[in-house]
XYZ file of C-alpha atoms in Angstrom:
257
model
C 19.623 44.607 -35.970
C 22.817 42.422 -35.830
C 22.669 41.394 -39.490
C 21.152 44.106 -41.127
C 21.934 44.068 -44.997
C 23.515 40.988 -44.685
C 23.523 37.679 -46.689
C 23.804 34.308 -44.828
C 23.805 30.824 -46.385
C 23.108 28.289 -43.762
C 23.237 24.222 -44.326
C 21.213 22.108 -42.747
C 18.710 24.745 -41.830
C 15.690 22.024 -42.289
C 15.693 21.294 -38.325
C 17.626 21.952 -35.430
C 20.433 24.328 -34.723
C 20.384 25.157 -38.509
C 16.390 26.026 -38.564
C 16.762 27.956 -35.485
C 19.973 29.416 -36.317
C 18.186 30.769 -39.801
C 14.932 31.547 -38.207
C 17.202 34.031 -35.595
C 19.571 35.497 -38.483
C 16.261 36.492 -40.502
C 15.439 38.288 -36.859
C 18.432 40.017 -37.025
C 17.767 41.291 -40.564
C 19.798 38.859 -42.658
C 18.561 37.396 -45.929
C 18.617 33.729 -45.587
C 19.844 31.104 -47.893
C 18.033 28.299 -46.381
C 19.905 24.551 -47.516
C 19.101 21.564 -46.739
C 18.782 17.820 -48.520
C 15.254 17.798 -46.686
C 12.729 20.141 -49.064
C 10.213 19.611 -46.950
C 12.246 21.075 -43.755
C 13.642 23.649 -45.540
C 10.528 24.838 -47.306
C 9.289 25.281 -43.791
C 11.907 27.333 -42.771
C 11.264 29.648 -45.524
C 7.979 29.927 -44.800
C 7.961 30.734 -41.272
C 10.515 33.376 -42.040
C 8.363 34.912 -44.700
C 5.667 34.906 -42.465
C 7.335 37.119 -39.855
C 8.158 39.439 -42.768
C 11.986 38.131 -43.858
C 13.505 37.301 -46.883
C 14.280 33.896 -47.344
C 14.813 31.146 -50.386
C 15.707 27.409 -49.649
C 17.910 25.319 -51.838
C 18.190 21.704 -52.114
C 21.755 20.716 -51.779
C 23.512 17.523 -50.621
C 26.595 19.318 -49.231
C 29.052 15.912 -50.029
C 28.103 17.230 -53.546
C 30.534 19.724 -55.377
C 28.432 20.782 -57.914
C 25.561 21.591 -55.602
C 27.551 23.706 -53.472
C 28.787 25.500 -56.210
C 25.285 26.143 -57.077
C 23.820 27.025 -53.726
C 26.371 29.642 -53.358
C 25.697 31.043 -56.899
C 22.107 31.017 -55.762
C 22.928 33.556 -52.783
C 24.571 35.703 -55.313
C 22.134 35.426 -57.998
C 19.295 36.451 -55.566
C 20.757 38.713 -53.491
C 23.710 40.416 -55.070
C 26.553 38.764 -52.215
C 27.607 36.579 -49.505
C 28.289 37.673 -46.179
C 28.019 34.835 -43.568
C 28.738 31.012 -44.443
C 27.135 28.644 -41.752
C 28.114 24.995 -42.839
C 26.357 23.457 -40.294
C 24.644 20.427 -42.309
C 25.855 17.218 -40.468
C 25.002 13.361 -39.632
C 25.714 11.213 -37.023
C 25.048 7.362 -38.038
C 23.434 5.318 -35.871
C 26.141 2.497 -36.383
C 28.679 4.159 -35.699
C 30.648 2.781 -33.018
C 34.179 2.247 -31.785
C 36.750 1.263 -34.675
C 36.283 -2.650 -34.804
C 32.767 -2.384 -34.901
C 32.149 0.916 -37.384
C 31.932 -0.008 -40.817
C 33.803 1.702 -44.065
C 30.388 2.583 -45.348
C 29.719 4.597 -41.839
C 32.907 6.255 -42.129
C 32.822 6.924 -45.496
C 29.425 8.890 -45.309
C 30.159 10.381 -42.231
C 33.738 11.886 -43.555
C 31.595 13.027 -46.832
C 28.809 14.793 -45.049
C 31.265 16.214 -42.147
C 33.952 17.079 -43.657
C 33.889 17.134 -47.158
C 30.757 18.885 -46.994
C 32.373 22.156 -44.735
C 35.653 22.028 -47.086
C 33.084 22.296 -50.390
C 30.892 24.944 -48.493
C 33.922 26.559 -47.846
C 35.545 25.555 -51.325
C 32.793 27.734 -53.367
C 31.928 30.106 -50.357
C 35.181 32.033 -49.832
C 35.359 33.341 -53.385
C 31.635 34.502 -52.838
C 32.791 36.582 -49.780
C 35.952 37.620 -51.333
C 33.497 39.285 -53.571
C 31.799 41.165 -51.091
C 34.700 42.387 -49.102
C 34.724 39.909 -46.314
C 32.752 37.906 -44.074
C 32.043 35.179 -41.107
C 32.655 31.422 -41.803
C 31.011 29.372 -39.022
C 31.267 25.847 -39.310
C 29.605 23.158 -37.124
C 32.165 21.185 -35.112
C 31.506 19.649 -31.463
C 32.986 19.619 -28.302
C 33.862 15.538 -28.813
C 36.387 17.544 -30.979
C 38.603 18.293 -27.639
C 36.805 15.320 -26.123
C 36.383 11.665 -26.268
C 32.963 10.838 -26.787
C 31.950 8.515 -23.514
C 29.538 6.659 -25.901
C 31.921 5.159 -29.155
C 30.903 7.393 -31.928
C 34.409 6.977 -33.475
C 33.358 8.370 -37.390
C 31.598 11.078 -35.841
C 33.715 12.073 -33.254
C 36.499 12.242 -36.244
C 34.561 13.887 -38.394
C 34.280 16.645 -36.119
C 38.029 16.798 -35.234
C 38.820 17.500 -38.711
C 36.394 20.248 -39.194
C 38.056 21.765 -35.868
C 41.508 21.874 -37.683
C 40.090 22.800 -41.457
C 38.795 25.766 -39.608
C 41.766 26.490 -37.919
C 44.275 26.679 -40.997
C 41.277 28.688 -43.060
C 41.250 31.309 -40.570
C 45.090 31.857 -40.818
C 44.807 31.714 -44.398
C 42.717 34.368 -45.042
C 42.680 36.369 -41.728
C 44.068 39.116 -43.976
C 41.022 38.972 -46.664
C 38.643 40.218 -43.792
C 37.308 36.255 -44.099
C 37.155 35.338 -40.139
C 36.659 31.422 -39.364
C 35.766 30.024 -36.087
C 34.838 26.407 -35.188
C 31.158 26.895 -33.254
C 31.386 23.557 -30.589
C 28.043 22.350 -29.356
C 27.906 20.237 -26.327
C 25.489 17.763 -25.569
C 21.860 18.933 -26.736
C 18.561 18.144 -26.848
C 18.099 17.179 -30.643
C 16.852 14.764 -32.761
C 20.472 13.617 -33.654
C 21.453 13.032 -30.182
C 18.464 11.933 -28.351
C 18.364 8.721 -31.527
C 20.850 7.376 -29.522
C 19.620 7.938 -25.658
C 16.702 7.457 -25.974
C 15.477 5.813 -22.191
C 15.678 7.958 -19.477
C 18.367 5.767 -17.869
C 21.295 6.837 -20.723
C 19.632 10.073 -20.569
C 20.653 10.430 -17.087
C 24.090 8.826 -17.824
C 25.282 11.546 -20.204
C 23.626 14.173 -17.568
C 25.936 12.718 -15.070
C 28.890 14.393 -16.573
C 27.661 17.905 -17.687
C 28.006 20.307 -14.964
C 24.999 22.560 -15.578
C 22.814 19.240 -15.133
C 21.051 19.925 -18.498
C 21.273 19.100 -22.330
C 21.458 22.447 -24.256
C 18.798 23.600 -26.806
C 19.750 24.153 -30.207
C 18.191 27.997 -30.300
C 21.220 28.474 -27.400
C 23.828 27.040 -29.680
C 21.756 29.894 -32.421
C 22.366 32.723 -30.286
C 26.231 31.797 -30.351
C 25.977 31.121 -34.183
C 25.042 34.889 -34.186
C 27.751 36.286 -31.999
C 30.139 34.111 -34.732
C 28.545 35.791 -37.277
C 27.890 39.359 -35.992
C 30.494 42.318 -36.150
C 30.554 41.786 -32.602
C 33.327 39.235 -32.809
C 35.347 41.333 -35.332
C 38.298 40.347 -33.718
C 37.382 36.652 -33.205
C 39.210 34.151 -35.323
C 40.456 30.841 -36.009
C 38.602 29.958 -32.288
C 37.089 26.976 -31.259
C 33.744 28.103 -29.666
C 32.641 25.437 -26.936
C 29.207 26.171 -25.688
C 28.875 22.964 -23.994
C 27.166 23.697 -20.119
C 30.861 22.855 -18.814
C 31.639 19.503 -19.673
C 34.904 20.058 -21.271
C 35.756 22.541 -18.637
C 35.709 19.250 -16.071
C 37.167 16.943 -18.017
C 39.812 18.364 -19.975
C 43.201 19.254 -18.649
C 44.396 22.426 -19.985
C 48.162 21.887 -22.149
Protein backbone atom coordinates (compact mmCIF):
# COMPACT_ATOMS: atom_id res chain seq x y z
CA UNK A 1 0.00 0.00 0.00
CA UNK A 2 1.11 3.58 -0.99
CA UNK A 3 -0.02 5.18 2.27
CA UNK A 4 0.34 2.66 4.69
CA UNK A 5 0.52 4.19 8.33
CA UNK A 6 -0.15 7.36 7.07
CA UNK A 7 -2.43 10.31 8.12
CA UNK A 8 -4.14 12.47 5.42
CA UNK A 9 -6.48 15.43 6.00
CA UNK A 10 -8.34 16.17 2.87
CA UNK A 11 -10.85 19.38 2.32
CA UNK A 12 -13.57 19.24 0.42
CA UNK A 13 -13.76 15.50 0.46
CA UNK A 14 -17.84 15.71 0.44
CA UNK A 15 -17.89 15.22 -3.56
CA UNK A 16 -15.69 15.21 -6.33
CA UNK A 17 -11.96 15.05 -6.63
CA UNK A 18 -11.87 15.39 -2.77
CA UNK A 19 -14.41 12.25 -2.14
CA UNK A 20 -12.60 10.28 -4.62
CA UNK A 21 -9.29 11.44 -3.71
CA UNK A 22 -10.18 10.23 0.15
CA UNK A 23 -12.04 7.20 -0.89
CA UNK A 24 -8.46 6.13 -2.94
CA UNK A 25 -6.01 7.29 0.01
CA UNK A 26 -8.15 5.00 2.50
CA UNK A 27 -7.28 2.23 -0.45
CA UNK A 28 -3.91 2.89 -0.10
CA UNK A 29 -3.98 2.45 3.70
CA UNK A 30 -4.15 6.05 4.89
CA UNK A 31 -6.36 7.19 7.75
CA UNK A 32 -8.58 9.83 6.45
CA UNK A 33 -9.52 13.12 7.86
CA UNK A 34 -12.52 13.65 5.83
CA UNK A 35 -13.54 17.86 5.77
CA UNK A 36 -15.95 19.35 4.30
CA UNK A 37 -18.73 22.35 5.05
CA UNK A 38 -21.28 19.67 3.59
CA UNK A 39 -22.00 16.98 6.71
CA UNK A 40 -24.06 15.24 4.76
CA UNK A 41 -21.25 14.62 1.90
CA UNK A 42 -18.74 14.07 4.18
CA UNK A 43 -20.58 11.70 6.46
CA UNK A 44 -20.90 9.68 3.31
CA UNK A 45 -17.49 9.56 2.64
CA UNK A 46 -16.81 8.18 5.95
CA UNK A 47 -19.10 5.72 5.62
CA UNK A 48 -18.25 4.20 2.44
CA UNK A 49 -14.70 4.07 3.66
CA UNK A 50 -15.67 2.28 6.81
CA UNK A 51 -17.52 0.01 4.89
CA UNK A 52 -14.58 -1.24 2.83
CA UNK A 53 -12.79 -1.67 6.16
CA UNK A 54 -10.76 1.98 6.53
CA UNK A 55 -10.42 4.33 9.09
CA UNK A 56 -12.01 7.43 8.56
CA UNK A 57 -13.63 10.57 10.71
CA UNK A 58 -15.21 13.68 8.94
CA UNK A 59 -15.04 17.16 10.29
CA UNK A 60 -17.12 20.06 9.58
CA UNK A 61 -14.95 22.94 8.68
CA UNK A 62 -15.48 26.09 6.58
CA UNK A 63 -11.83 26.35 5.45
CA UNK A 64 -12.15 30.60 5.10
CA UNK A 65 -12.42 29.95 8.91
CA UNK A 66 -9.16 30.12 11.11
CA UNK A 67 -10.38 28.68 14.01
CA UNK A 68 -11.85 25.68 12.26
CA UNK A 69 -8.77 24.84 10.59
CA UNK A 70 -6.97 25.01 13.59
CA UNK A 71 -9.37 22.56 14.90
CA UNK A 72 -9.60 20.12 12.04
CA UNK A 73 -5.95 19.71 12.16
CA UNK A 74 -5.96 19.18 15.99
CA UNK A 75 -8.63 16.65 15.20
CA UNK A 76 -6.10 14.53 12.94
CA UNK A 77 -3.74 14.65 15.79
CA UNK A 78 -6.07 14.01 18.51
CA UNK A 79 -7.37 10.84 16.70
CA UNK A 80 -4.61 9.57 15.17
CA UNK A 81 -1.43 10.59 16.88
CA UNK A 82 0.03 12.85 13.45
CA UNK A 83 -0.25 14.41 10.18
CA UNK A 84 1.30 13.18 7.22
CA UNK A 85 -0.42 14.41 3.98
CA UNK A 86 -2.35 17.89 3.75
CA UNK A 87 -4.80 17.92 0.68
CA UNK A 88 -6.44 21.49 0.67
CA UNK A 89 -8.50 20.86 -2.02
CA UNK A 90 -11.93 22.52 -0.74
CA UNK A 91 -12.82 25.16 -3.46
CA UNK A 92 -15.81 27.23 -5.21
CA UNK A 93 -16.34 28.58 -8.35
CA UNK A 94 -19.38 31.24 -8.33
CA UNK A 95 -21.68 31.16 -10.81
CA UNK A 96 -21.41 35.07 -11.30
CA UNK A 97 -18.34 35.27 -11.74
CA UNK A 98 -17.41 36.82 -14.85
CA UNK A 99 -14.89 39.12 -16.49
CA UNK A 100 -13.82 42.21 -14.19
CA UNK A 101 -16.65 44.81 -15.06
CA UNK A 102 -19.21 42.43 -14.59
CA UNK A 103 -17.87 40.27 -11.28
CA UNK A 104 -18.97 41.69 -8.21
CA UNK A 105 -16.78 42.46 -4.80
CA UNK A 106 -19.00 40.00 -3.04
CA UNK A 107 -17.89 37.19 -5.82
CA UNK A 108 -14.42 38.06 -5.38
CA UNK A 109 -14.41 38.39 -1.96
CA UNK A 110 -15.78 34.76 -1.32
CA UNK A 111 -13.97 33.33 -3.95
CA UNK A 112 -10.39 34.82 -2.59
CA UNK A 113 -11.67 33.49 1.04
CA UNK A 114 -12.53 29.98 0.04
CA UNK A 115 -9.45 29.73 -2.59
CA UNK A 116 -6.98 31.18 -1.14
CA UNK A 117 -7.35 32.01 2.24
CA UNK A 118 -8.66 28.71 2.82
CA UNK A 119 -5.13 26.74 1.37
CA UNK A 120 -2.92 29.51 3.31
CA UNK A 121 -5.07 28.55 6.78
CA UNK A 122 -4.91 24.74 5.85
CA UNK A 123 -1.49 25.30 5.39
CA UNK A 124 -1.22 27.96 8.32
CA UNK A 125 -2.19 25.16 11.10
CA UNK A 126 -1.06 22.09 8.91
CA UNK A 127 2.71 22.59 8.63
CA UNK A 128 3.31 22.67 12.38
CA UNK A 129 1.21 19.33 12.48
CA UNK A 130 3.72 17.74 9.99
CA UNK A 131 6.66 19.37 11.48
CA UNK A 132 5.58 17.19 14.29
CA UNK A 133 5.70 14.10 12.55
CA UNK A 134 8.91 14.51 10.71
CA UNK A 135 7.66 15.62 7.37
CA UNK A 136 5.11 15.27 4.87
CA UNK A 137 3.15 16.06 1.36
CA UNK A 138 1.20 19.37 0.98
CA UNK A 139 -1.07 19.12 -2.09
CA UNK A 140 -3.11 21.94 -2.77
CA UNK A 141 -5.86 22.30 -5.43
CA UNK A 142 -4.91 24.84 -8.11
CA UNK A 143 -6.01 24.60 -11.96
CA UNK A 144 -4.57 24.74 -15.14
CA UNK A 145 -6.50 28.41 -15.80
CA UNK A 146 -3.51 29.09 -13.41
CA UNK A 147 -0.99 29.07 -16.61
CA UNK A 148 -4.09 29.73 -18.70
CA UNK A 149 -6.72 32.18 -19.49
CA UNK A 150 -9.93 30.76 -18.91
CA UNK A 151 -11.84 30.98 -22.58
CA UNK A 152 -15.11 31.44 -20.57
CA UNK A 153 -14.54 34.88 -18.04
CA UNK A 154 -14.21 33.32 -14.70
CA UNK A 155 -11.92 36.23 -13.63
CA UNK A 156 -12.26 35.57 -9.41
CA UNK A 157 -11.76 32.07 -10.03
CA UNK A 158 -9.24 32.01 -12.44
CA UNK A 159 -7.29 34.41 -9.76
CA UNK A 160 -7.98 32.54 -7.10
CA UNK A 161 -6.23 29.75 -8.53
CA UNK A 162 -3.15 31.77 -9.66
CA UNK A 163 -2.45 32.65 -6.21
CA UNK A 164 -2.65 29.24 -4.81
CA UNK A 165 -0.08 28.31 -7.74
CA UNK A 166 2.47 30.88 -6.27
CA UNK A 167 1.57 30.28 -2.28
CA UNK A 168 2.62 26.81 -3.16
CA UNK A 169 5.54 27.72 -4.85
CA UNK A 170 7.28 29.95 -2.06
CA UNK A 171 6.01 27.13 0.71
CA UNK A 172 7.89 24.55 -0.98
CA UNK A 173 11.18 26.62 -0.94
CA UNK A 174 10.50 27.48 2.49
CA UNK A 175 10.49 24.38 3.99
CA UNK A 176 12.05 22.04 1.34
CA UNK A 177 14.62 21.48 4.10
CA UNK A 178 11.90 20.36 6.91
CA UNK A 179 11.14 17.21 4.69
CA UNK A 180 7.59 19.35 4.06
CA UNK A 181 7.30 18.91 0.02
CA UNK A 182 4.54 21.26 -1.71
CA UNK A 183 3.31 20.88 -5.15
CA UNK A 184 0.42 22.71 -6.89
CA UNK A 185 -1.92 19.54 -8.30
CA UNK A 186 -3.57 21.43 -11.76
CA UNK A 187 -6.78 19.90 -12.97
CA UNK A 188 -7.90 20.58 -16.43
CA UNK A 189 -11.24 20.67 -17.60
CA UNK A 190 -13.43 17.83 -15.85
CA UNK A 191 -16.48 16.36 -15.66
CA UNK A 192 -17.83 17.76 -12.23
CA UNK A 193 -20.52 19.29 -10.73
CA UNK A 194 -18.54 22.64 -10.49
CA UNK A 195 -17.79 22.79 -14.06
CA UNK A 196 -20.60 21.24 -15.85
CA UNK A 197 -23.02 24.36 -13.64
CA UNK A 198 -21.74 26.39 -16.14
CA UNK A 199 -21.94 24.20 -19.59
CA UNK A 200 -24.53 22.80 -19.16
CA UNK A 201 -26.12 22.25 -23.12
CA UNK A 202 -24.34 20.10 -25.18
CA UNK A 203 -23.47 22.99 -27.54
CA UNK A 204 -20.83 24.78 -24.77
CA UNK A 205 -20.07 21.33 -23.92
CA UNK A 206 -18.70 20.81 -27.26
CA UNK A 207 -17.13 24.33 -27.27
CA UNK A 208 -14.75 23.71 -24.37
CA UNK A 209 -14.11 20.06 -26.07
CA UNK A 210 -12.98 21.93 -29.05
CA UNK A 211 -9.80 22.95 -27.42
CA UNK A 212 -8.67 19.89 -25.32
CA UNK A 213 -6.61 17.65 -27.33
CA UNK A 214 -7.59 14.26 -25.88
CA UNK A 215 -11.31 15.20 -27.00
CA UNK A 216 -12.59 14.46 -23.43
CA UNK A 217 -13.32 16.20 -19.99
CA UNK A 218 -11.28 14.36 -17.27
CA UNK A 219 -12.87 12.50 -14.28
CA UNK A 220 -12.14 13.58 -10.95
CA UNK A 221 -10.94 9.80 -9.71
CA UNK A 222 -8.01 10.61 -12.63
CA UNK A 223 -7.12 13.89 -11.05
CA UNK A 224 -7.22 11.21 -7.48
CA UNK A 225 -4.75 8.96 -8.84
CA UNK A 226 -2.36 12.09 -9.36
CA UNK A 227 -3.37 13.42 -5.84
CA UNK A 228 -1.73 10.07 -4.76
CA UNK A 229 1.47 10.19 -6.72
CA UNK A 230 1.67 13.99 -4.88
CA UNK A 231 1.23 12.41 -1.85
CA UNK A 232 3.09 9.05 -2.09
CA UNK A 233 6.94 8.57 -1.38
CA UNK A 234 7.02 8.07 -4.94
CA UNK A 235 7.54 11.74 -5.65
CA UNK A 236 10.16 12.13 -2.85
CA UNK A 237 11.98 14.29 -4.92
CA UNK A 238 9.01 16.29 -6.31
CA UNK A 239 8.64 19.82 -5.10
CA UNK A 240 7.45 23.21 -5.42
CA UNK A 241 5.85 21.73 -9.07
CA UNK A 242 2.91 22.69 -10.71
CA UNK A 243 1.20 19.35 -11.65
CA UNK A 244 -1.04 19.90 -14.88
CA UNK A 245 -3.11 16.88 -15.59
CA UNK A 246 -5.20 18.58 -18.03
CA UNK A 247 -5.66 15.97 -21.41
CA UNK A 248 -3.21 18.57 -23.21
CA UNK A 249 -4.79 21.74 -23.34
CA UNK A 250 -2.09 23.80 -21.94
CA UNK A 251 0.40 21.84 -23.89
CA UNK A 252 -1.44 23.55 -27.22
CA UNK A 253 -1.96 26.67 -26.09
CA UNK A 254 0.77 27.80 -24.06
CA UNK A 255 4.08 28.93 -25.40
CA UNK A 256 6.86 27.71 -23.38
CA UNK A 257 9.21 31.03 -21.77
Amino acid sequence: MRLAERVALITGAGSGIGYETAVLFAREGAAIVAVDINEAGGAATVAEIEATGGAAIFVRADVSRAAECEAMVATAEATYGRLDVLFNNAGISHTEDDDAVQTSETVWDLTMQVNVKGVFLGCKYGIPALRRAGGGSIVNTASFVATLGAATPQLAYTASKGAVLALSRELAVVHARENIRVNALCPGPLRTELLMKYLDTEEKRQRRLVHIPLGRFGEAAEIAQAALYLASAESSFMTGATFLVDGGITAAYVTPE
